[in-house]
Coordinates of C-alpha atoms in Angstrom, one line a residue:
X1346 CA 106.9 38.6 62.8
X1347 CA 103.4 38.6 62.7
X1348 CA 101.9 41.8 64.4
X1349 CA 98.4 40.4 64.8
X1350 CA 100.1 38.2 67.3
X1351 CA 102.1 40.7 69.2
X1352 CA 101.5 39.9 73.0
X1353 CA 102.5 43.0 74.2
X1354 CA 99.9 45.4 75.6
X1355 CA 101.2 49.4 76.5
X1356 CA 98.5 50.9 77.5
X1357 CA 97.3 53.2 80.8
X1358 CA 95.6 50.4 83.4
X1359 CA 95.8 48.0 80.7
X1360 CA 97.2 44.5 82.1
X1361 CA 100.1 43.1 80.3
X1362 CA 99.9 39.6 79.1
X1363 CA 102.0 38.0 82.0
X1364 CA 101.9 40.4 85.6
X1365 CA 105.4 39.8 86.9
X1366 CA 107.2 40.8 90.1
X1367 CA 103.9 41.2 91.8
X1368 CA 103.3 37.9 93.6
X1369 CA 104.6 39.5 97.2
X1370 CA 101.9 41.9 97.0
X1371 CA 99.4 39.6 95.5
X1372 CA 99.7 37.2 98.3
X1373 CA 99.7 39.6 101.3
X1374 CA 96.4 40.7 99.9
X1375 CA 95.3 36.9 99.9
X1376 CA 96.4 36.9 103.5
X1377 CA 94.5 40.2 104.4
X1378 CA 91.2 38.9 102.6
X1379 CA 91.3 35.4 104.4
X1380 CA 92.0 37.3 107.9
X1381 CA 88.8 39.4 106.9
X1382 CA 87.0 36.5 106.5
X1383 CA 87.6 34.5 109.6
X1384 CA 86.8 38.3 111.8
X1385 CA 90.5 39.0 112.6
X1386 CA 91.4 42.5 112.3
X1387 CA 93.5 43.5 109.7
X1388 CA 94.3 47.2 108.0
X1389 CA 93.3 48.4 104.8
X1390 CA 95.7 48.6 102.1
X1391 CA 97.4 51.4 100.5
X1392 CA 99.7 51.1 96.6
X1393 CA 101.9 53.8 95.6
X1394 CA 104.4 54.5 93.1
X1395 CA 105.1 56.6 90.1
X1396 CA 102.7 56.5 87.1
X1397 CA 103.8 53.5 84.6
X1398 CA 104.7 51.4 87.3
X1399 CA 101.3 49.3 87.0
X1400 CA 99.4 50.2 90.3
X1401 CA 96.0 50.4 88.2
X1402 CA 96.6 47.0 86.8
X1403 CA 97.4 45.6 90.1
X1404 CA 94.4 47.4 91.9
X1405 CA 92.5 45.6 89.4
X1406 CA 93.9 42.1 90.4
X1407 CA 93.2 42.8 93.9
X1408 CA 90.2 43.5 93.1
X1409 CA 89.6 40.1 90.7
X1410 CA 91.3 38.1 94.2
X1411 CA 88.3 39.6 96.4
X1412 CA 85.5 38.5 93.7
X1413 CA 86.8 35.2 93.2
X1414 CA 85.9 34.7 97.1
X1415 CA 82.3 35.9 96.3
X1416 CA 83.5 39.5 97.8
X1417 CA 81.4 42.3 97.3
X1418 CA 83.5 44.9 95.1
X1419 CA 83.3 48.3 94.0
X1420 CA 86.0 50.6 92.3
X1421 CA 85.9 54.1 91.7
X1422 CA 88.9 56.9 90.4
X1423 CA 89.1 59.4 92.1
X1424 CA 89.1 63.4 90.3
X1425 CA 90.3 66.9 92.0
X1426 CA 86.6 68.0 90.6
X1427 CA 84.4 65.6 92.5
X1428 CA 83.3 64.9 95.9
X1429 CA 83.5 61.5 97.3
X1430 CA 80.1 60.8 98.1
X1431 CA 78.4 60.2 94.6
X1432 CA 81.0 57.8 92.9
X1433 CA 81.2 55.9 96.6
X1434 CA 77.7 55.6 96.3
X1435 CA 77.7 53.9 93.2
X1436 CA 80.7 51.9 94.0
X1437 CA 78.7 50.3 97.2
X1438 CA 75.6 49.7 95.1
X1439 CA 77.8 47.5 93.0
X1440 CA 79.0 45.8 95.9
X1441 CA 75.7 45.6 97.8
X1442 CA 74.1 43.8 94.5
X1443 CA 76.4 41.1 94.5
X1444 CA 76.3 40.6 97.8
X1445 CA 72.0 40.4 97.9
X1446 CA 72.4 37.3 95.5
X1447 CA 73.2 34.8 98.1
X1448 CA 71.5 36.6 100.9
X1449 CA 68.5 35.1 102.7
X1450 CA 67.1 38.5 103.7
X1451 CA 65.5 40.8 100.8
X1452 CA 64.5 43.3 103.2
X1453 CA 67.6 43.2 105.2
X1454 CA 69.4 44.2 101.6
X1455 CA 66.9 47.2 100.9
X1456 CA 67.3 48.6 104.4
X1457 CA 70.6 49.0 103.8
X1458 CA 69.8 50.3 100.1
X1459 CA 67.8 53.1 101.7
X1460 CA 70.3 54.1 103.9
X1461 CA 73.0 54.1 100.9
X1462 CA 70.3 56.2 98.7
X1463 CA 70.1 58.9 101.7
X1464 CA 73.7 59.1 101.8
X1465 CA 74.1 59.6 98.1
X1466 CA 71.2 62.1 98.1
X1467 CA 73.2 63.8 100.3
X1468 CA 75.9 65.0 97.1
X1469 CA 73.1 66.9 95.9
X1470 CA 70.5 68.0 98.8
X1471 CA 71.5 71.4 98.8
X1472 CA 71.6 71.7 94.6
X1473 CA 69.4 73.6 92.1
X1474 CA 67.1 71.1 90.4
X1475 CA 69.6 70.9 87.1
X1476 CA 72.2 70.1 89.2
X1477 CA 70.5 66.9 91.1
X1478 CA 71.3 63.6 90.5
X1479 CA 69.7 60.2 91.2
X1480 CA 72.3 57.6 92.5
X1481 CA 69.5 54.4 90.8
X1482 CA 68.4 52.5 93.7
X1483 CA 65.0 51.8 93.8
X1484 CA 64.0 51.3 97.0
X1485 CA 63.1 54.8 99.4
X1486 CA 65.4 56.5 101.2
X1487 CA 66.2 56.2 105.0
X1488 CA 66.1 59.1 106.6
X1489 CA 68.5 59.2 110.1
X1490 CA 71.5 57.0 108.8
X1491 CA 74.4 58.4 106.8
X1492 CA 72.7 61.4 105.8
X1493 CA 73.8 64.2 108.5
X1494 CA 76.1 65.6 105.3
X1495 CA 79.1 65.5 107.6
X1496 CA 81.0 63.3 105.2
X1497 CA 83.1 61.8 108.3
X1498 CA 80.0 61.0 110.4
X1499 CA 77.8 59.5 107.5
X1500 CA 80.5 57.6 106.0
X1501 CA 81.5 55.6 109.1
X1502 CA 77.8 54.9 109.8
X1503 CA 77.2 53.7 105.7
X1504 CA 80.5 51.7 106.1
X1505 CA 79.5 50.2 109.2
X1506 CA 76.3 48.9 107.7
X1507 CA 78.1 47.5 104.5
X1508 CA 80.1 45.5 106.8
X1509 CA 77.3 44.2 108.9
X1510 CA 75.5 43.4 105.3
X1511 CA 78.4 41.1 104.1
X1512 CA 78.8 39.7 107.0
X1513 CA 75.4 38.3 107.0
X1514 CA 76.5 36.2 104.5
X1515 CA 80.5 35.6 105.6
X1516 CA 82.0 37.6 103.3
X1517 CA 83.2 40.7 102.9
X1518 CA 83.3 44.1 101.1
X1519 CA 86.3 45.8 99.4
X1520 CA 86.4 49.2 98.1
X1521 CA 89.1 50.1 95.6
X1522 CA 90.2 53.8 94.8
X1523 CA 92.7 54.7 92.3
X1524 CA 94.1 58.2 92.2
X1525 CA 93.2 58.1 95.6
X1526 CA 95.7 61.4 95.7
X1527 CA 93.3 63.3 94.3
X1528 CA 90.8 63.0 97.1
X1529 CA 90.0 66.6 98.9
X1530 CA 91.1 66.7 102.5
X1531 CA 87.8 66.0 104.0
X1532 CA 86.9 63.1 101.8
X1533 CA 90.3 61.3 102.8
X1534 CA 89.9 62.0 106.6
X1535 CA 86.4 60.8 105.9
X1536 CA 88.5 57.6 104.7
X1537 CA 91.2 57.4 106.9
X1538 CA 88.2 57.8 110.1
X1539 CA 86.0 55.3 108.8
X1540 CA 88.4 52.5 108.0
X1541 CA 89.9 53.4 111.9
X1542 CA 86.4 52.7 112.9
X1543 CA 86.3 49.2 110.9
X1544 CA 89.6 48.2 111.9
X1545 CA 88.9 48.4 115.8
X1546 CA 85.4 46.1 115.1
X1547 CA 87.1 43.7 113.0
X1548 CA 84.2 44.3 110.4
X1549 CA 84.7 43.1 106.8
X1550 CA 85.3 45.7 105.0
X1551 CA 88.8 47.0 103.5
X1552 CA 89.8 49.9 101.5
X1553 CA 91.8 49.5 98.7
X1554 CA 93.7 52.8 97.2
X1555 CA 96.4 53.2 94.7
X1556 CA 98.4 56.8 94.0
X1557 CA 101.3 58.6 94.1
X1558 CA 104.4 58.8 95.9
X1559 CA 102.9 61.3 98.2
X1560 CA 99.5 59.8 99.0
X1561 CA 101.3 58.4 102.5
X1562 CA 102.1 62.2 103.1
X1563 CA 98.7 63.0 102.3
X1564 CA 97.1 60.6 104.7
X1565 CA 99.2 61.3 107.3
X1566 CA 98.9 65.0 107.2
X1567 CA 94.7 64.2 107.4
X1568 CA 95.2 61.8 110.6
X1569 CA 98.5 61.4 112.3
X1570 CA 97.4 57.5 113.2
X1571 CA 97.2 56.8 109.3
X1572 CA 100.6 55.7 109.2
X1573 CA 99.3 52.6 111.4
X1574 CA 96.1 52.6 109.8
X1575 CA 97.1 51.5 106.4
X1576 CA 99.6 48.7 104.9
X1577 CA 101.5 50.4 102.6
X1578 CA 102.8 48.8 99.6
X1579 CA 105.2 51.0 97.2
X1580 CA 105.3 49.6 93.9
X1581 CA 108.5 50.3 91.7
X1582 CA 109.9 49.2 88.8
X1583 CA 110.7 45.5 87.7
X1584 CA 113.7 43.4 88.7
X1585 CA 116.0 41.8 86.0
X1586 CA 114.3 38.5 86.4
X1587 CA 111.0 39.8 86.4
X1588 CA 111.7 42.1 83.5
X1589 CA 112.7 38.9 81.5
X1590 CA 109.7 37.1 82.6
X1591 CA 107.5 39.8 81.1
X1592 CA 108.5 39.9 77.9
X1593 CA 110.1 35.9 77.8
X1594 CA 106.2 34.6 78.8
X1595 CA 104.0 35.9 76.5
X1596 CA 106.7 35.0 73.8
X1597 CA 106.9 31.6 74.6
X1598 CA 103.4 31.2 74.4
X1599 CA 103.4 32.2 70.7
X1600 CA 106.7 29.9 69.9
X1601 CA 108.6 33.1 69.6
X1602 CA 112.3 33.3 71.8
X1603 CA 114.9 36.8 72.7
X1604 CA 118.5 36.5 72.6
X1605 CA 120.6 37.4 75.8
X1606 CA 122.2 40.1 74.4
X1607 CA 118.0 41.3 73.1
X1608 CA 117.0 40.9 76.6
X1609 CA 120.1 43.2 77.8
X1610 CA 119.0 45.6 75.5
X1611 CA 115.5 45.6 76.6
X1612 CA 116.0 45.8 79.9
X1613 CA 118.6 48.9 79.4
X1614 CA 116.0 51.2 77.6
X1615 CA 113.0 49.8 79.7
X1616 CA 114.7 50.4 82.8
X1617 CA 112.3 47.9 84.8
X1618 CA 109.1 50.1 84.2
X1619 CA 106.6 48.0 83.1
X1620 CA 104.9 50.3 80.8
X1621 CA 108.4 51.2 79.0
X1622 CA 108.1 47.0 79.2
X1623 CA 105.8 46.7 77.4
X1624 CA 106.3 49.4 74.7
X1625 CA 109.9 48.3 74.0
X1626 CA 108.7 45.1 73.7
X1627 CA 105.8 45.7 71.5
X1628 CA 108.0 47.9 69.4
X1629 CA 110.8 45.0 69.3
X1630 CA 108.2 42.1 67.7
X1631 CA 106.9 44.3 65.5
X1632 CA 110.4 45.0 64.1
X1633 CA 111.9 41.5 64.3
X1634 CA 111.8 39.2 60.7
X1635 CA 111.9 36.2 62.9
X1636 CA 112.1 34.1 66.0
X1637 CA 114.7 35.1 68.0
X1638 CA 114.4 38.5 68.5
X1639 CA 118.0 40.4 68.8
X1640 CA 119.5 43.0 70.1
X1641 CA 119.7 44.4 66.7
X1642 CA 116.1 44.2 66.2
X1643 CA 115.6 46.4 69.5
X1644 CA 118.3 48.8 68.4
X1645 CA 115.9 49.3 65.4
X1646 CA 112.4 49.6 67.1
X1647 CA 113.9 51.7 69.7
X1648 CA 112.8 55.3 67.9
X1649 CA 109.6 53.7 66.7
X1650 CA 108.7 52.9 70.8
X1651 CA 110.7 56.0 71.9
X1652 CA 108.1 58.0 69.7
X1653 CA 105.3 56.5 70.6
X1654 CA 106.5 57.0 74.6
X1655 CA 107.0 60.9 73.2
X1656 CA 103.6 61.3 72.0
X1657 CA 101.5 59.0 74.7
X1658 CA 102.9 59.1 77.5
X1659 CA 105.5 61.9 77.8
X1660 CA 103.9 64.5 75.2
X1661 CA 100.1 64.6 76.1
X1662 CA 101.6 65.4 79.9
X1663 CA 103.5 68.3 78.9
X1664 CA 100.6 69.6 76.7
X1665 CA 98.6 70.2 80.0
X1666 CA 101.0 72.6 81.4
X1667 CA 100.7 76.4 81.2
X1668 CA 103.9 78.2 80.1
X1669 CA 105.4 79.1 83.2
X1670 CA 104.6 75.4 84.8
X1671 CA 106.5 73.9 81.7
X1672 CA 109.6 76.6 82.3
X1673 CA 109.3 75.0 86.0
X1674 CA 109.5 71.3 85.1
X1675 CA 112.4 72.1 82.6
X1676 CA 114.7 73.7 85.2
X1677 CA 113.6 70.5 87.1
X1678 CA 115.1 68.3 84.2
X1679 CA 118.3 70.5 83.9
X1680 CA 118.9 69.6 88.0
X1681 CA 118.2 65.8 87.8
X1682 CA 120.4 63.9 85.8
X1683 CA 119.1 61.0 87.3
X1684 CA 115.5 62.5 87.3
X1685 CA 115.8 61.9 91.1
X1686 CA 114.0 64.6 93.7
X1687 CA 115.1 67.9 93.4
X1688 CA 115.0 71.4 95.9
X1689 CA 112.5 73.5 95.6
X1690 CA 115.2 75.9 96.3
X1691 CA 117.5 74.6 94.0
X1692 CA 114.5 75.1 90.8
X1693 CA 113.8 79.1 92.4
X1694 CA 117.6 79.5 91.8
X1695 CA 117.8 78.5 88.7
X1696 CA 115.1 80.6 87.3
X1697 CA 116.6 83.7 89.1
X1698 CA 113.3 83.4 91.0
X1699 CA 112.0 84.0 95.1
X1700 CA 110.4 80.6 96.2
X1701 CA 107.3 82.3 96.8
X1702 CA 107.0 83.5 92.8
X1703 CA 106.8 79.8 91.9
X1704 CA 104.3 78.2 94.3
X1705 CA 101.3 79.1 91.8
X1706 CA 102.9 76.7 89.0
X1707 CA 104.2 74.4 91.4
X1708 CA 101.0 73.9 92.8
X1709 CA 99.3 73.7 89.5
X1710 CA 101.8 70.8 88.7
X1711 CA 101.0 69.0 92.0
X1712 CA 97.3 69.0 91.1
X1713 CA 97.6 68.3 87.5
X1714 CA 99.7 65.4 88.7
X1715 CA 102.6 65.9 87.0
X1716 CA 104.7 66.2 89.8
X1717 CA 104.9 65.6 93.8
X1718 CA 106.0 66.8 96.9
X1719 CA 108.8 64.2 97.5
X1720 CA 110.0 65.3 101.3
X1721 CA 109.6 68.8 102.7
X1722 CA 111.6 71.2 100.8
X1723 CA 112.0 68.8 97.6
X1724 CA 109.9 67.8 94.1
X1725 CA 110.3 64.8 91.7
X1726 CA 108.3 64.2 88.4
X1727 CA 105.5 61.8 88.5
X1728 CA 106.5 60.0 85.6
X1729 CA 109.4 58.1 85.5
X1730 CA 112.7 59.4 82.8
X1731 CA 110.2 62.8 82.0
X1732 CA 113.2 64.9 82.6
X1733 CA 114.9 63.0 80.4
X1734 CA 112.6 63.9 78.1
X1735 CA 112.4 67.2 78.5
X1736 CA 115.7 67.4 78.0
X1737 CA 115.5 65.9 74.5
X1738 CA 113.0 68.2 73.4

């Protein structure tokens, strides 16, 4: 098989060649955008799963949906190092220059550019000079809006104007944050505040976040009305069918076919995950002498993707962690046969350990995304069959 036609596309937010067993989240979000559109309220939205699932590359689609109605869009990632305010800022501007091509009102669209500069001054108003940045707009600053430097205060009056900007021109504004887990407490009450004050006026303007499992519980524990604020979408691994469409698509686009039994085989090491998908599958053409590809072929890529999947995705996560946070995750892995959610308890007993002894590396886990706070009392790894790993190595 030629490799220079491989379809297959493993790779972190990278979107595979044929997004299956996303269309019920794809077309609530075409709902939520035309409701938007027409001044009907409707709540922000909110992805989560574990990593290798594909959240990025569906935030990403979302995102494509809202420009393909002439939306004003903006996408920013979110790091445990970095305020909200700057990469916001540069997220709006975005947004606010695609809106100011079709509107009728150039001063209207710097007004609104001054107030966003003054806001984004804000990150670095209190800042030696070699720490001061320059968010790029070129218009002055407007002093009084969005630039008290109480994040909650001057983001509901920014978003507010956004809104009333796009809706100058009948569209609307979407703001997309991936890793949105990593936000600091006061940037996502800042969030969960603002949208509650956009939801309540109808205005056009949605935020659109993608993280972990626990980004609910993280919301939640900022404003106790978030669980009615946002619609939550958990995004999990694929079905058979869609499994097979995955990899059965982009094949039959090159002329290329998989057995049953191939498909079987695939689906047993992938375990629905579209990442594992895709490297299986990449792994598989790459292997096969010819159209169809069996379940012999797989058997014989399987160490070739398996290795790759050691090093990329599995290997370079354990490489972050300190010594005592990687003796943590391995007592993990020796609880979870099924890599499932384990007791904190149950991992303190295990290492012969009080609770409170561990809570520096399980912390330093929880930031370093590794793993998540499951339920009270519980932890499960952030990436899917790592304890399985772990317990290869």
């Amino acid at each position: 098989m030629d490799p220079v036609r491989n379809p297959y596309a493993p790779g972190a937010g990278q979107r595979p060649p044929e997004l299956a067993g996303r269309d019920k989240q794809l077309t609530a979000f075409d709902i939520v955008l035309e409701r938007v559109a027409r001044g009907r309220p409707e709540r922000s939205v909110m992805l989560t799963g574990l990593r290798g699932v594909g959240k990025t590359v569906l935030l990403n689609q979302l995102r494509s949906s809202a420009v393909s109605r002439n939306w004003g869009t903006g996408k920013i990632e979110a790091r445990p190092d970095q305020e909200l305010r700057r990469p916001l800022s540069s997220a709006l501007h975005m947004a606010a220059r695609a809106i100011a091509m079709t509107h009728r009102n150039p001063e209207r669209v710097d007004d609104f550019l001054g107030i966003l500069k003054a806001f984004a001054l804000r990150a670095t108003a209190d800042k030696g000079m070699r720490e001061r940045w320059q968010p790029g707009i070129d218009v002055p600053a407007v002093s009084g809006r969005a630039d008290s430097g109480d994040i909650e205060i001057d983001l509901v009056e920014l978003l507010k104007e956004a809104a009333a900007l796009a809706g100058d021109v009948g569209v609307g504004i979407a703001i997309f944050i991936d890793e949105m887990q990593d936000l600091g407490p006061a940037d996502i009450s800042a969030i969960c505040g603002a949208c509650h004050e956009l939801s309540q006026d109808a205005a056009p303007l949605i935020v659109v976040g993608a993280g972990l499992p626990h980004l609910p519980a993280a919301l939640s524990a900022s404003k106790s009305y978030s669980e009615r604020l946002f619609s939550y979408h958990r995004i999990d691994r694929l079905d058979r069918e869609s499994a097979n469409q995955a990899l059965i698509a982009p094949a039959q686009r090159e002329e290329v076919k998989f057995t049953d039994a191939a498909l079987d085989a695939l689906y047993e090491k992938a375990d629905g995950y579209p990442y594992f998908v895709q490297a299986y599958g990449k792994a598989a053409w790459d292997q096969a002498p010819e159209s169809p590809i069996t379940a012999e072929d797989v058997e014989v890529a399987s160490p070739s993707a398996e290795e790759e999947l050691a090093v990329g995705f599995f290997g370079s996560r354990y490489e972050r962690a300190t010594p005592a946070e990687r003796e943590y995750m391995r007592a993990m892995a020796d609880l979870s046969g099924d890599d499932g959610p384990v007791a904190t308890a149950a991992v303190a007993h295990e290492l012969g350990r009080k609770p409170a002894s561990l809570s520096p590396a399980r912390d330093g886990l929880i930031k370093k995304g590794l793993i998540y706070s499951a339920e009270r009392g519980t932890i499960g790894f952030t990436v899917p069959h790592f304890g399985r790993y772990l317990r290869s190595v």
